[in-house]
XYZ file of C-alpha atoms in Angstrom:
99
model
C -35.503 36.343 -22.289
C -34.019 35.180 -25.334
C -31.191 32.419 -25.460
C -28.420 32.921 -27.674
C -28.247 30.483 -30.450
C -25.744 28.195 -29.839
C -22.155 27.591 -31.970
C -23.921 25.077 -33.991
C -26.951 26.705 -34.783
C -24.874 29.783 -36.154
C -23.197 27.601 -38.159
C -25.386 25.600 -39.637
C -27.611 29.126 -40.544
C -24.763 30.963 -42.057
C -23.846 28.143 -44.066
C -27.474 27.488 -45.566
C -27.347 31.326 -46.237
C -24.072 30.630 -47.957
C -25.361 27.642 -49.930
C -29.002 28.650 -50.516
C -29.398 24.857 -49.760
C -28.526 22.632 -46.640
C -27.793 19.210 -48.942
C -27.406 17.431 -45.608
C -29.033 14.789 -43.472
C -31.744 16.783 -41.169
C -30.621 14.750 -38.231
C -27.354 15.946 -38.962
C -28.327 19.290 -38.509
C -30.611 19.006 -35.412
C -27.582 17.153 -33.938
C -25.241 20.288 -34.817
C -27.664 22.506 -34.118
C -27.729 21.966 -30.709
C -24.058 21.951 -29.998
C -21.706 23.885 -28.662
C -17.937 25.585 -30.083
C -16.625 22.434 -27.917
C -19.329 20.160 -28.492
C -18.922 20.209 -32.627
C -15.235 20.281 -32.339
C -15.359 17.107 -30.486
C -17.805 15.776 -32.479
C -15.933 16.018 -35.465
C -12.676 15.342 -34.068
C -11.710 11.600 -34.597
C -12.724 12.149 -38.261
C -11.652 15.558 -39.002
C -8.779 16.916 -37.067
C -8.225 20.214 -39.317
C -11.875 21.266 -39.266
C -12.206 20.362 -35.167
C -8.731 22.864 -34.868
C -11.227 25.767 -37.710
C -13.762 24.886 -35.155
C -11.973 25.859 -32.054
C -9.948 29.049 -33.548
C -12.756 30.377 -34.968
C -16.543 31.767 -34.994
C -18.928 29.916 -36.424
C -19.776 31.937 -39.579
C -15.799 31.568 -40.388
C -16.184 27.879 -39.978
C -19.345 27.750 -41.955
C -17.689 30.093 -44.795
C -14.334 27.024 -44.797
C -16.669 24.793 -45.329
C -18.562 26.461 -48.208
C -15.846 27.443 -49.736
C -13.834 23.770 -49.587
C -17.103 22.159 -50.843
C -17.938 25.095 -53.847
C -13.846 24.045 -54.836
C -14.244 20.422 -54.701
C -17.308 20.676 -57.225
C -15.830 22.929 -59.557
C -13.255 20.062 -60.213
C -15.554 17.688 -60.510
C -18.671 17.122 -62.469
C -20.076 14.551 -60.500
C -19.740 16.234 -57.195
C -22.687 18.153 -57.623
C -24.743 15.756 -59.608
C -24.043 13.391 -56.163
C -25.267 16.349 -53.636
C -28.174 14.587 -52.524
C -28.775 14.020 -48.691
C -25.334 13.489 -47.581
C -23.768 13.049 -44.030
C -22.362 16.393 -42.877
C -19.493 14.652 -41.074
C -18.944 12.642 -43.979
C -18.671 15.812 -46.137
C -16.108 17.258 -43.406
C -14.094 14.702 -43.169
C -13.937 14.624 -47.507
C -13.196 18.129 -47.495
C -10.940 18.657 -44.671
C -9.012 15.240 -45.260
């Protein structure tokens, strides 16, 4: 019997599909993929309460779309943001986007 994917796995998969790449640290992605909706919200709560609430209130696809939208807006406003898009911490990026 197939297990249903976790909230975190759905979030990461949708974020990758939207961005066609995931410039995040592999360790972060593996950690997030294993998380439930509550675990992901709790993990980010201290650094980014706004995103934590977004996770609690929405499906994984909506949360991924918001991250992608904010990241795109940030990159459009700063060419340096695009150039610095190497493997970053997902936690750091979320805190920056939703601070």
